[in-house]
Coordinates of C-alpha atoms in Angstrom, one line a residue:
X1176 CA 86.8 94.1 103.3
X1177 CA 88.0 92.3 100.4
X1178 CA 89.8 94.2 97.8
X1179 CA 87.7 93.4 94.4
X1180 CA 89.7 94.3 91.0
X1181 CA 90.0 92.5 87.4
X1182 CA 92.7 90.7 86.3
X1183 CA 92.8 92.4 83.1
X1184 CA 93.8 95.5 85.1
X1185 CA 97.0 93.5 86.0
X1186 CA 98.3 93.5 82.3
X1187 CA 97.5 96.8 81.8
X1188 CA 99.7 97.9 84.8
X1189 CA 103.1 96.4 83.9
X1190 CA 104.9 95.5 81.0
X1191 CA 104.3 92.4 78.6
X1192 CA 107.6 90.4 79.7
X1193 CA 107.2 91.4 84.0
X1194 CA 103.5 89.9 83.6
X1195 CA 104.9 86.7 81.9
X1196 CA 107.5 86.6 84.6
X1197 CA 105.3 87.4 87.5
X1198 CA 102.9 85.0 86.5
X1199 CA 105.7 82.3 86.4
X1200 CA 106.1 83.3 90.0
X1201 CA 102.9 82.8 91.1
X1202 CA 102.9 79.3 89.8
X1203 CA 106.1 78.6 91.6
X1204 CA 104.2 80.1 94.8
X1205 CA 106.9 82.5 95.3
X1206 CA 104.6 84.5 97.4
X1207 CA 104.3 84.9 101.0
X1208 CA 103.3 86.4 104.2
X1209 CA 100.1 88.4 102.2
X1210 CA 98.9 90.3 104.6
X1211 CA 95.8 93.1 103.5
X1212 CA 95.2 96.2 105.9
X1213 CA 92.4 98.0 104.5
X1214 CA 93.0 99.5 101.0
X1215 CA 96.8 98.1 101.3
X1216 CA 98.4 94.7 100.1
X1217 CA 101.7 93.5 101.3
X1218 CA 103.5 90.3 100.9
X1219 CA 107.1 88.7 100.6
X1220 CA 108.2 87.0 97.2
X1221 CA 111.2 85.4 96.9
X1222 CA 113.6 86.8 94.1
X1223 CA 115.5 84.7 91.4
X1224 CA 118.7 85.3 93.5
X1225 CA 117.8 83.8 96.6
X1226 CA 116.6 87.1 97.8
X1227 CA 112.8 87.9 99.3
X1228 CA 111.6 91.3 98.2
X1229 CA 109.1 93.0 100.3
X1230 CA 106.0 94.2 97.9
X1231 CA 103.1 96.0 98.3
X1232 CA 99.9 98.0 96.5
X1233 CA 97.9 100.5 97.3
X1234 CA 94.4 100.5 95.9
X1235 CA 92.0 103.5 94.9
X1236 CA 88.6 101.4 96.8
X1237 CA 86.3 104.1 96.2
X1238 CA 86.3 102.6 92.6
X1239 CA 84.7 99.6 91.8
X1240 CA 86.7 97.5 90.7
X1241 CA 89.2 98.8 92.7
X1242 CA 92.0 100.6 90.6
X1243 CA 96.2 100.4 91.7
X1244 CA 97.0 103.7 93.2
X1245 CA 100.8 103.2 93.7
X1246 CA 103.1 100.0 93.9
X1247 CA 106.6 99.6 95.9
X1248 CA 108.9 96.8 95.7
X1249 CA 112.5 96.5 97.5
X1250 CA 113.7 94.5 94.4
X1251 CA 116.2 96.8 91.6
X1252 CA 113.6 97.7 89.7
X1253 CA 111.1 99.2 92.2
X1254 CA 107.6 99.3 90.8
X1255 CA 105.5 97.6 88.3
X1256 CA 107.8 94.0 88.4
X1257 CA 107.1 90.8 88.1
X1258 CA 107.4 90.7 92.3
X1259 CA 104.1 92.7 92.0
X1260 CA 102.2 91.2 89.5
X1261 CA 103.2 87.6 91.5
X1262 CA 101.3 89.2 94.9
X1263 CA 98.3 90.6 92.6
X1264 CA 97.9 87.3 90.7
X1265 CA 98.2 85.4 94.3
X1266 CA 95.6 87.8 96.1
X1267 CA 93.2 87.3 93.4
X1268 CA 93.4 84.1 93.2
X1269 CA 93.5 83.2 97.0
X1270 CA 90.6 85.7 97.5
X1271 CA 88.3 83.7 95.4
X1272 CA 88.4 80.7 97.9

């Protein structure tokens, strides 16, 4: 099962600065080790300080398109961060190919 969601949902989920930085991380291919397990999307994101952060997003797939139920990142921000944005944009674009 592929998770189907709208890109505009990402922009609504985070602030403008996190979205812009996350989009930059996506363009720089900072996401790796992406795995989908049902409604859970997980991955790792290379951080600006050389660390890799663990990121995950849990979706509500009962709705169509799906919405974000919760998210978590091992970075200091913890959620609603640029790493979450990069994961979501990466998954969105990879799942369309």
